[in-house]
Amino acid sequence: MFPKVGKARNVTRIIAKLDIKSQYVVKPIHFEGLRKIGSPAQLSRGYYEQGADEVFYIDIVASLYERGYDLAQIQTCAKELLVPFAVGGGVRSVDDFSRLFHAGADKVVINTHALQECPDVITRAARVFGSQAVVVNVEAKRWDGWWECYSDCGRIRSGRNVLEWVKEAVERGAGEVLLQSVDHDGRRRGFDVELIGNVIGSVSVPVVAASGAGTLAHIKELLACCTPSGVAIASLLHYGVSTVGEIKSELQECA
Amino acid sequence: MSDERFGKYGLPLKVEYCNCCTISNQRPSSAVEFQQKSSDKKEFVSFEDGICDACKFLEFKRTIDWGSREEELVELCDRYRRDDGRHDVVVPGSGGRDSVMAAHLLKYKYGMHPILITWPPILPTNIGRRNYDAWVKIASCYAFQQNKELHSTLTRLAFERLGHPFQPFILGQKNLAPKLSILLGIPLVIYGEHEAEYGNNRHEAMSPIRDRKYYSTEVAHRKLVLGGTAVDELMDEYGFTMADLQAYLPPRPDALDQVGTTVHYLGYYVKWHPQEVYYYAVENTDFLPNDHRTEGCYGKYFSIDDKIDWLHYYTYHIKFGMGRATHTAAQEIRNGDIRRDEGVALIKRFDGEYPEQYLDDCCQYMGITREHFDEVIEGYRTPHLWRKDGSGNWVLKHPIWESAPGKGGPANA
Amino acid sequence: MKIGVVDYGRAGNIYNIVNALEAAGADAGTISNADDFAQYDQLVIPGVGAFPDALEEIETRGLRGALLANIARKPTLGICLGMQILCKVGFEFVECDGLGVVDGEVRPIQCKGPVPRMGFGSIEVVRPSRLLAGVTPTDEFYFMHSYEVVNYTDVTGLTSYAEHRYVCAFETGHIFGVQFHPERSREAGIGVLKNFLHAGE
């Protein structure tokens, strides 16, 4: 047989997460506030050059404002990258998926419409585009003993239990989960490790853990407890605390 | 004045919207609360070249030299700072983001020794209580507790007679700090945000100092009006005593002069961008936004500590056609956080939602039924603003989403 | 060198493939109907789609005949799903015939990790390959799929994931298939696309 090549390496994807509002990357805290960080295209390019494995681009107000996404801006960002580009925010139909793939998305991310109105859109999208192209975004809010799914940029409750919803979404054909925490996002005090561990244990698809990284230690602590397929980082990168390269080096040392 | 141009509350019959933000000309400016009677005609917010006072003020704000304003603050603090480590500034609030930033900045950046003071919310929410607890990690706090019997009576009277259930809260909030300044012998009182930010008499914003007329009077207390009810009536017919009512009544100017009380706004000295105040509070303290969107609005951190606030914004919507979403959007447009069309979309979606969440609690507190609540509300509905649609629901005659798109604020540039 | 990317309707990350081909030095465009094929020298069949739906779209758009005719004559690169539909049969959602250009089958990936596979990985070049010329063991390529090609022998590349080693590239004559996404694999991917540009020589 063919000999194995290469040494063991950390395989957790390091993903740059861009929260988008109009022509800016913004960074909310607890899904509130629209502090501007910079230009989506410039930041896409910058994080790509730092070594990001993927870029996630989420229009965080499209559902809240009940409007569509900016295809031109998506195209501009996609052109800056030679790594996968996941795009979401305000996705409501299979046609939306299609338009986004034709404008630079490699994966499309969906939350509000699927969660609150029409879970069937996941099923239909997976039939056309394949599960690997359908990412369900979860905004999880912790209560006593369970987590609830939120929508519309972490504002509106759904009454759905996160663990049940992710199972349903995956059964319908979603191929990846982007898991965010309303309690931890933007706070830079660490991840909701219990949430992430529980979701990973509930589904067989890759889970991208997000929300809460403020230091390299937070990421290491997370990976010591569970094995998300990727981690999505925002504040840590946006505020220049660490670069993607530094994150990867740190994790490589522990691999 | 019976003038064809004016309707209920003395508001202009022709509804116009600010070209920049989402406020309409149906907005009264800040009344002197302890003299407010139901028959009062409102002074409404003026538009200049189609722009409201608050937006004009923000335009002016963008020209301010904040460096020199900060120097004034440093000089103020140097003048009042005690070097024996005792309290040297009164910071009123209840743990909302403004009072959090005010207390934190004054203590950690400007080396002051704040004493916090609280006129508690009428009906505290869980998030309000939680943020109050986080706030008092910064410094000690004098929390006054109102006589519940009187407070609930005044809230009900204010609701029934003025359509303004929030008034008892505002009364105390504006008076308590100067009174504690007198009591504690601490002359300097510092609030957070300047009221001019919301279009209240812009000329007053040129000074850091709050006009004494809003928190003191020489008028005999018996002649003042609380909850739309004369103090005389509250005593003679409701059986309350001057001791009970004292808390709501403003101090006399001579008492203030003895201590040298002076009330300032931090928002004069420090650029007060409400969104950035939220970030400051969250990044530097344990402040949290609410865990869900507020009814009638899209945000999670504006005015969330008092259940009566939900009613306040709802009654405001009935009277003036503008609810919480309108006010929040207007402020965010002015400050460049959102565009005008985005604000309009949010208002269309959320403004004026029925305050279901806490209505039962509020009605129980006021000792009224929901039916009575709905009846009273209808008495305040302004005819020139509302009509019934085909299904018998009340809808605005001139909603902002049907008016011409304005040029917007900084985000529209 | 003009390269046509087959647009079979709703699916396919067309925009990114066209841009990557241009970054590799090609003049790239899209093929939406049978008449569009003529102007192109080489073809790319994109990924990001699902097997049965892709075949159905090709059928309903009247592309099948022209596609097969052009594949027979022109260097063709199938990416991910594009590679899979060249096979004889697929089992995504339902059993479904592929284009039958190569003899493989497309079945669910069997491994010990999360599926779909989602992430970068290296490849082992197991036979001399024009497409994979210059690829080193430390180059990494992006994989994003739940199905793999089995029962096919003209294999040029293997990859490992979650204790499973499987086909990630085949090459027969002027027909190439890659399971990974060269248009999303940084410079290593552009290198593979450049090799494809010269495949006709």
mmCIF file of C-alpha atoms in Angstrom, chain A:
data_model
loop_
_atom_site.group_PDB
_atom_site.id
_atom_site.type_symbol
_atom_site.label_atom_id
_atom_site.label_comp_id
_atom_site.label_asym_id
_atom_site.label_seq_id
_atom_site.Cartn_x
_atom_site.Cartn_y
_atom_site.Cartn_z
ATOM 1 C CA MET A 1 0.000 0.000 0.000
ATOM 2 C CA PHE A 2 1.063 3.574 -0.300
ATOM 3 C CA PRO A 3 3.049 4.920 2.633
ATOM 4 C CA LYS A 4 1.466 7.701 4.709
ATOM 5 C CA VAL A 5 3.078 11.073 4.201
ATOM 6 C CA GLY A 6 3.133 14.231 6.253
ATOM 7 C CA LYS A 7 3.183 14.629 10.042
ATOM 8 C CA ALA A 8 0.225 14.899 12.361
ATOM 9 C CA ARG A 9 -1.081 18.402 12.321
ATOM 10 C CA ASN A 10 -3.846 20.339 13.913
ATOM 11 C CA VAL A 11 -6.782 19.971 11.549
ATOM 12 C CA THR A 12 -9.230 22.389 13.148
ATOM 13 C CA ARG A 13 -10.165 24.929 10.512
ATOM 14 C CA ILE A 14 -9.477 28.526 11.502
ATOM 15 C CA ILE A 15 -12.248 30.607 9.983
ATOM 16 C CA ALA A 16 -12.552 34.364 9.867
ATOM 17 C CA LYS A 17 -16.121 35.454 10.583
ATOM 18 C CA LEU A 18 -17.334 38.698 9.055
ATOM 19 C CA ASP A 19 -20.571 40.147 10.417
ATOM 20 C CA ILE A 20 -21.813 42.449 7.697
ATOM 21 C CA LYS A 21 -24.059 45.483 7.835
ATOM 22 C CA SER A 22 -24.411 47.421 4.581
ATOM 23 C CA GLN A 23 -20.925 48.211 3.339
ATOM 24 C CA TYR A 24 -19.147 47.445 6.598
ATOM 25 C CA VAL A 25 -17.838 44.588 8.643
ATOM 26 C CA VAL A 26 -19.225 45.265 12.125
ATOM 27 C CA LYS A 27 -18.768 43.582 15.464
ATOM 28 C CA PRO A 28 -21.756 43.361 17.779
ATOM 29 C CA ILE A 29 -21.561 42.142 21.376
ATOM 30 C CA HIS A 30 -24.334 39.737 22.346
ATOM 31 C CA PHE A 31 -25.665 40.404 18.843
ATOM 32 C CA GLU A 32 -26.184 44.067 19.708
ATOM 33 C CA GLY A 33 -24.443 47.146 18.450
ATOM 34 C CA LEU A 34 -23.093 47.834 14.995
ATOM 35 C CA ARG A 35 -19.604 49.119 15.669
ATOM 36 C CA LYS A 36 -17.815 49.402 12.352
ATOM 37 C CA ILE A 37 -14.624 47.424 11.899
ATOM 38 C CA GLY A 38 -13.742 47.949 8.256
ATOM 39 C CA SER A 39 -14.221 47.092 4.625
ATOM 40 C CA PRO A 40 -15.472 43.576 3.848
ATOM 41 C CA ALA A 41 -13.235 43.195 0.805
ATOM 42 C CA GLN A 42 -10.132 44.442 2.567
ATOM 43 C CA LEU A 43 -10.722 42.285 5.616
ATOM 44 C CA SER A 44 -11.460 39.237 3.453
ATOM 45 C CA ARG A 45 -8.155 39.751 1.671
ATOM 46 C CA GLY A 46 -6.300 40.454 4.900
ATOM 47 C CA TYR A 47 -7.517 37.342 6.680
ATOM 48 C CA TYR A 48 -6.894 35.242 3.584
ATOM 49 C CA GLU A 49 -3.308 36.460 3.529
ATOM 50 C CA GLN A 50 -2.988 35.683 7.230
ATOM 51 C CA GLY A 51 -3.794 32.072 6.365
ATOM 52 C CA ALA A 52 -7.492 31.710 7.138
ATOM 53 C CA ASP A 53 -8.886 28.382 5.980
ATOM 54 C CA GLU A 54 -12.246 29.919 5.166
ATOM 55 C CA VAL A 55 -14.140 33.170 5.388
ATOM 56 C CA PHE A 56 -17.738 33.330 6.625
ATOM 57 C CA TYR A 57 -19.698 36.379 5.529
ATOM 58 C CA ILE A 58 -23.020 36.892 7.330
ATOM 59 C CA ASP A 59 -25.281 39.844 6.604
ATOM 60 C CA ILE A 60 -26.557 40.208 10.154
ATOM 61 C CA VAL A 61 -29.355 42.688 9.458
ATOM 62 C CA ALA A 62 -30.920 41.370 6.260
ATOM 63 C CA SER A 63 -33.570 39.367 8.135
ATOM 64 C CA LEU A 64 -34.034 42.002 10.845
ATOM 65 C CA TYR A 65 -34.533 44.762 8.268
ATOM 66 C CA GLU A 66 -36.504 42.412 6.014
ATOM 67 C CA ARG A 67 -34.359 43.074 3.003
ATOM 68 C CA GLY A 68 -31.999 41.240 0.694
ATOM 69 C CA TYR A 69 -28.232 40.829 0.467
ATOM 70 C CA ASP A 70 -25.696 42.805 -1.558
ATOM 71 C CA LEU A 71 -24.573 40.583 -4.437
ATOM 72 C CA ALA A 72 -22.026 43.070 -5.753
ATOM 73 C CA GLN A 73 -20.288 43.269 -2.409
ATOM 74 C CA ILE A 74 -20.302 39.477 -2.094
ATOM 75 C CA GLN A 75 -18.687 39.162 -5.499
ATOM 76 C CA THR A 76 -16.023 41.680 -4.574
ATOM 77 C CA CYS A 77 -15.113 39.739 -1.442
ATOM 78 C CA ALA A 78 -15.190 36.362 -3.193
ATOM 79 C CA LYS A 79 -12.686 37.647 -5.709
ATOM 80 C CA GLU A 80 -10.210 38.396 -2.949
ATOM 81 C CA LEU A 81 -10.120 34.790 -1.832
ATOM 82 C CA LEU A 82 -8.764 31.464 -2.951
ATOM 83 C CA VAL A 83 -10.295 29.640 0.001
ATOM 84 C CA PRO A 84 -13.936 28.696 0.617
ATOM 85 C CA PHE A 85 -16.374 31.524 1.111
ATOM 86 C CA ALA A 86 -19.571 30.833 3.061
ATOM 87 C CA VAL A 87 -22.255 33.468 2.658
ATOM 88 C CA GLY A 88 -25.481 34.034 4.578
ATOM 89 C CA GLY A 89 -27.963 36.529 5.918
ATOM 90 C CA GLY A 90 -31.482 37.070 4.602
ATOM 91 C CA VAL A 91 -31.572 33.753 2.706
ATOM 92 C CA ARG A 92 -35.185 32.751 2.117
ATOM 93 C CA SER A 93 -35.406 30.489 -0.910
ATOM 94 C CA VAL A 94 -33.648 28.039 -3.167
ATOM 95 C CA ASP A 95 -33.336 30.888 -5.663
ATOM 96 C CA ASP A 96 -31.382 32.849 -3.042
ATOM 97 C CA PHE A 97 -28.989 29.926 -2.680
ATOM 98 C CA SER A 98 -28.540 29.818 -6.417
ATOM 99 C CA ARG A 99 -27.937 33.538 -6.784
ATOM 100 C CA LEU A 100 -25.324 33.395 -4.062
ATOM 101 C CA PHE A 101 -23.458 30.465 -5.628
ATOM 102 C CA HIS A 102 -23.411 32.393 -8.868
ATOM 103 C CA ALA A 103 -22.021 35.417 -7.061
ATOM 104 C CA GLY A 104 -19.111 33.848 -5.182
ATOM 105 C CA ALA A 105 -20.463 31.662 -2.414
ATOM 106 C CA ASP A 106 -19.137 28.124 -2.023
ATOM 107 C CA LYS A 107 -21.544 27.418 0.812
ATOM 108 C CA VAL A 108 -24.703 29.238 1.828
ATOM 109 C CA VAL A 109 -25.651 29.869 5.436
ATOM 110 C CA ILE A 110 -29.247 30.102 6.638
ATOM 111 C CA ASN A 111 -31.008 30.744 9.968
ATOM 112 C CA THR A 112 -34.069 32.984 10.417
ATOM 113 C CA HIS A 113 -36.247 31.868 7.538
ATOM 114 C CA ALA A 114 -35.576 28.172 8.057
ATOM 115 C CA LEU A 115 -35.973 28.344 11.823
ATOM 116 C CA GLN A 116 -39.003 30.601 12.121
ATOM 117 C CA GLU A 117 -40.933 30.103 8.907
ATOM 118 C CA CYS A 118 -39.940 27.308 6.607
ATOM 119 C CA PRO A 119 -37.544 24.520 7.607
ATOM 120 C CA ASP A 120 -38.399 22.845 4.314
ATOM 121 C CA VAL A 121 -36.111 25.283 2.506
ATOM 122 C CA ILE A 122 -33.211 23.275 3.940
ATOM 123 C CA THR A 123 -34.558 20.063 2.463
ATOM 124 C CA ARG A 124 -35.077 21.609 -0.944
ATOM 125 C CA ALA A 125 -31.720 23.348 -0.975
ATOM 126 C CA ALA A 126 -29.863 20.157 -0.062
ATOM 127 C CA ARG A 127 -31.554 18.314 -2.952
ATOM 128 C CA VAL A 128 -30.322 20.876 -5.428
ATOM 129 C CA PHE A 129 -26.966 21.925 -4.035
ATOM 130 C CA GLY A 130 -25.904 18.989 -1.913
ATOM 131 C CA SER A 131 -25.677 18.897 1.869
ATOM 132 C CA GLN A 132 -22.105 20.107 1.857
ATOM 133 C CA ALA A 133 -23.256 23.470 0.520
ATOM 134 C CA VAL A 134 -25.988 24.087 3.114
ATOM 135 C CA VAL A 135 -24.877 25.504 6.450
ATOM 136 C CA VAL A 136 -27.342 26.135 9.253
ATOM 137 C CA ASN A 137 -26.455 29.057 11.505
ATOM 138 C CA VAL A 138 -27.562 28.666 15.117
ATOM 139 C CA GLU A 139 -27.767 31.611 17.529
ATOM 140 C CA ALA A 140 -28.016 29.826 20.860
ATOM 141 C CA LYS A 141 -29.210 31.451 24.069
ATOM 142 C CA ARG A 142 -28.617 29.571 27.271
ATOM 143 C CA TRP A 143 -31.393 29.070 29.790
ATOM 144 C CA ASP A 144 -31.487 26.840 32.811
ATOM 145 C CA GLY A 145 -30.646 23.394 31.485
ATOM 146 C CA TRP A 146 -31.184 24.063 27.800
ATOM 147 C CA TRP A 147 -30.394 26.392 24.896
ATOM 148 C CA GLU A 148 -32.906 28.179 22.721
ATOM 149 C CA CYS A 149 -32.519 29.116 19.042
ATOM 150 C CA TYR A 150 -32.775 32.808 18.255
ATOM 151 C CA SER A 151 -33.179 34.601 14.949
ATOM 152 C CA ASP A 152 -32.976 38.078 13.404
ATOM 153 C CA CYS A 153 -29.515 38.777 14.755
ATOM 154 C CA GLY A 154 -29.992 37.259 18.191
ATOM 155 C CA ARG A 155 -33.181 39.215 18.891
ATOM 156 C CA ILE A 156 -36.224 37.004 18.437
ATOM 157 C CA ARG A 157 -36.966 33.847 20.334
ATOM 158 C CA SER A 158 -38.174 30.739 18.606
ATOM 159 C CA GLY A 159 -39.000 28.412 21.466
ATOM 160 C CA ARG A 160 -36.930 25.696 19.722
ATOM 161 C CA ASN A 161 -34.363 23.713 21.628
ATOM 162 C CA VAL A 162 -30.969 23.984 19.934
ATOM 163 C CA LEU A 163 -30.170 20.286 20.204
ATOM 164 C CA GLU A 164 -33.502 19.328 18.637
ATOM 165 C CA TRP A 165 -33.248 21.930 15.913
ATOM 166 C CA VAL A 166 -29.744 20.952 14.817
ATOM 167 C CA LYS A 167 -30.838 17.326 14.587
ATOM 168 C CA GLU A 168 -33.842 18.297 12.509
ATOM 169 C CA ALA A 169 -31.786 20.568 10.272
ATOM 170 C CA VAL A 170 -29.234 17.837 9.647
ATOM 171 C CA GLU A 171 -31.930 15.263 8.941
ATOM 172 C CA ARG A 172 -33.351 17.673 6.411
ATOM 173 C CA GLY A 173 -29.976 17.840 4.737
ATOM 174 C CA ALA A 174 -27.873 20.603 6.269
ATOM 175 C CA GLY A 175 -24.247 19.560 5.992
ATOM 176 C CA GLU A 176 -22.628 21.913 8.495
ATOM 177 C CA VAL A 177 -23.556 23.835 11.630
ATOM 178 C CA LEU A 178 -22.242 27.307 12.445
ATOM 179 C CA LEU A 179 -22.795 27.472 16.185
ATOM 180 C CA GLN A 180 -22.917 30.898 17.814
ATOM 181 C CA SER A 181 -23.766 31.840 21.374
ATOM 182 C CA VAL A 182 -25.838 34.924 22.192
ATOM 183 C CA ASP A 183 -24.393 34.856 25.706
ATOM 184 C CA HIS A 184 -20.759 34.739 24.659
ATOM 185 C CA ASP A 185 -20.552 36.458 21.308
ATOM 186 C CA GLY A 186 -18.308 39.479 21.226
ATOM 187 C CA ARG A 187 -17.612 39.339 24.936
ATOM 188 C CA ARG A 188 -14.143 37.865 24.565
ATOM 189 C CA ARG A 189 -14.465 35.854 27.749
ATOM 190 C CA GLY A 190 -14.358 32.373 26.228
ATOM 191 C CA PHE A 191 -16.667 29.945 24.432
ATOM 192 C CA ASP A 192 -19.793 28.233 25.711
ATOM 193 C CA VAL A 193 -17.940 24.943 25.828
ATOM 194 C CA GLU A 194 -20.886 22.959 27.163
ATOM 195 C CA LEU A 195 -23.092 24.121 24.309
ATOM 196 C CA ILE A 196 -20.479 23.254 21.720
ATOM 197 C CA GLY A 197 -19.775 19.823 23.194
ATOM 198 C CA ASN A 198 -23.478 19.018 23.298
ATOM 199 C CA VAL A 199 -24.089 20.046 19.702
ATOM 200 C CA ILE A 200 -21.063 18.103 18.430
ATOM 201 C CA GLY A 201 -22.403 15.088 20.255
ATOM 202 C CA SER A 202 -25.846 15.499 18.699
ATOM 203 C CA VAL A 203 -25.001 15.507 14.997
ATOM 204 C CA SER A 204 -22.690 13.697 12.609
ATOM 205 C CA VAL A 205 -21.914 16.714 10.417
ATOM 206 C CA PRO A 206 -19.033 19.140 10.930
ATOM 207 C CA VAL A 207 -19.662 21.826 13.549
ATOM 208 C CA VAL A 208 -17.970 25.225 13.441
ATOM 209 C CA ALA A 209 -17.738 26.689 16.930
ATOM 210 C CA ALA A 210 -18.021 30.458 17.237
ATOM 211 C CA SER A 211 -18.504 33.207 19.815
ATOM 212 C CA GLY A 212 -16.239 34.150 22.642
ATOM 213 C CA ALA A 213 -12.595 33.873 21.678
ATOM 214 C CA GLY A 214 -10.745 36.718 23.357
ATOM 215 C CA THR A 215 -7.364 35.056 23.767
ATOM 216 C CA LEU A 216 -5.468 32.111 22.291
ATOM 217 C CA ALA A 217 -6.002 30.338 25.597
ATOM 218 C CA HIS A 218 -9.766 30.345 25.033
ATOM 219 C CA ILE A 219 -9.323 28.441 21.783
ATOM 220 C CA LYS A 220 -6.971 25.945 23.374
ATOM 221 C CA GLU A 221 -9.356 25.403 26.274
ATOM 222 C CA LEU A 222 -12.158 24.726 23.840
ATOM 223 C CA LEU A 223 -10.126 22.210 21.845
ATOM 224 C CA ALA A 224 -9.018 20.485 24.998
ATOM 225 C CA CYS A 225 -12.650 19.717 25.773
ATOM 226 C CA CYS A 226 -14.153 18.912 22.401
ATOM 227 C CA THR A 227 -13.355 18.690 18.734
ATOM 228 C CA PRO A 228 -15.228 21.132 16.561
ATOM 229 C CA SER A 229 -14.390 20.808 12.895
ATOM 230 C CA GLY A 230 -13.570 24.501 12.828
ATOM 231 C CA VAL A 231 -13.559 27.624 14.958
ATOM 232 C CA ALA A 232 -14.908 30.907 13.661
ATOM 233 C CA ILE A 233 -13.094 33.921 15.039
ATOM 234 C CA ALA A 234 -14.157 37.546 14.904
ATOM 235 C CA SER A 235 -13.192 39.947 17.718
ATOM 236 C CA LEU A 236 -9.799 38.366 18.283
ATOM 237 C CA LEU A 237 -8.901 39.100 14.659
ATOM 238 C CA HIS A 238 -10.815 42.348 14.168
ATOM 239 C CA TYR A 239 -9.176 44.054 17.125
ATOM 240 C CA GLY A 240 -5.736 42.865 16.124
ATOM 241 C CA VAL A 241 -5.215 40.788 19.259
ATOM 242 C CA SER A 242 -3.943 37.800 17.287
ATOM 243 C CA THR A 243 -3.471 36.867 13.666
ATOM 244 C CA VAL A 244 -4.615 33.667 12.024
ATOM 245 C CA GLY A 245 -0.971 32.664 11.791
ATOM 246 C CA GLU A 246 -0.490 33.080 15.534
ATOM 247 C CA ILE A 247 -3.606 31.034 16.258
ATOM 248 C CA LYS A 248 -2.405 28.227 14.002
ATOM 249 C CA SER A 249 1.089 28.228 15.482
ATOM 250 C CA GLU A 250 -0.300 28.063 18.977
ATOM 251 C CA LEU A 251 -2.578 25.173 18.113
ATOM 252 C CA GLN A 252 0.132 23.389 16.190
ATOM 253 C CA GLU A 253 2.332 23.375 19.258
ATOM 254 C CA CYS A 254 -0.374 21.563 21.134
ATOM 255 C CA ALA A 255 -1.275 19.144 18.341
#
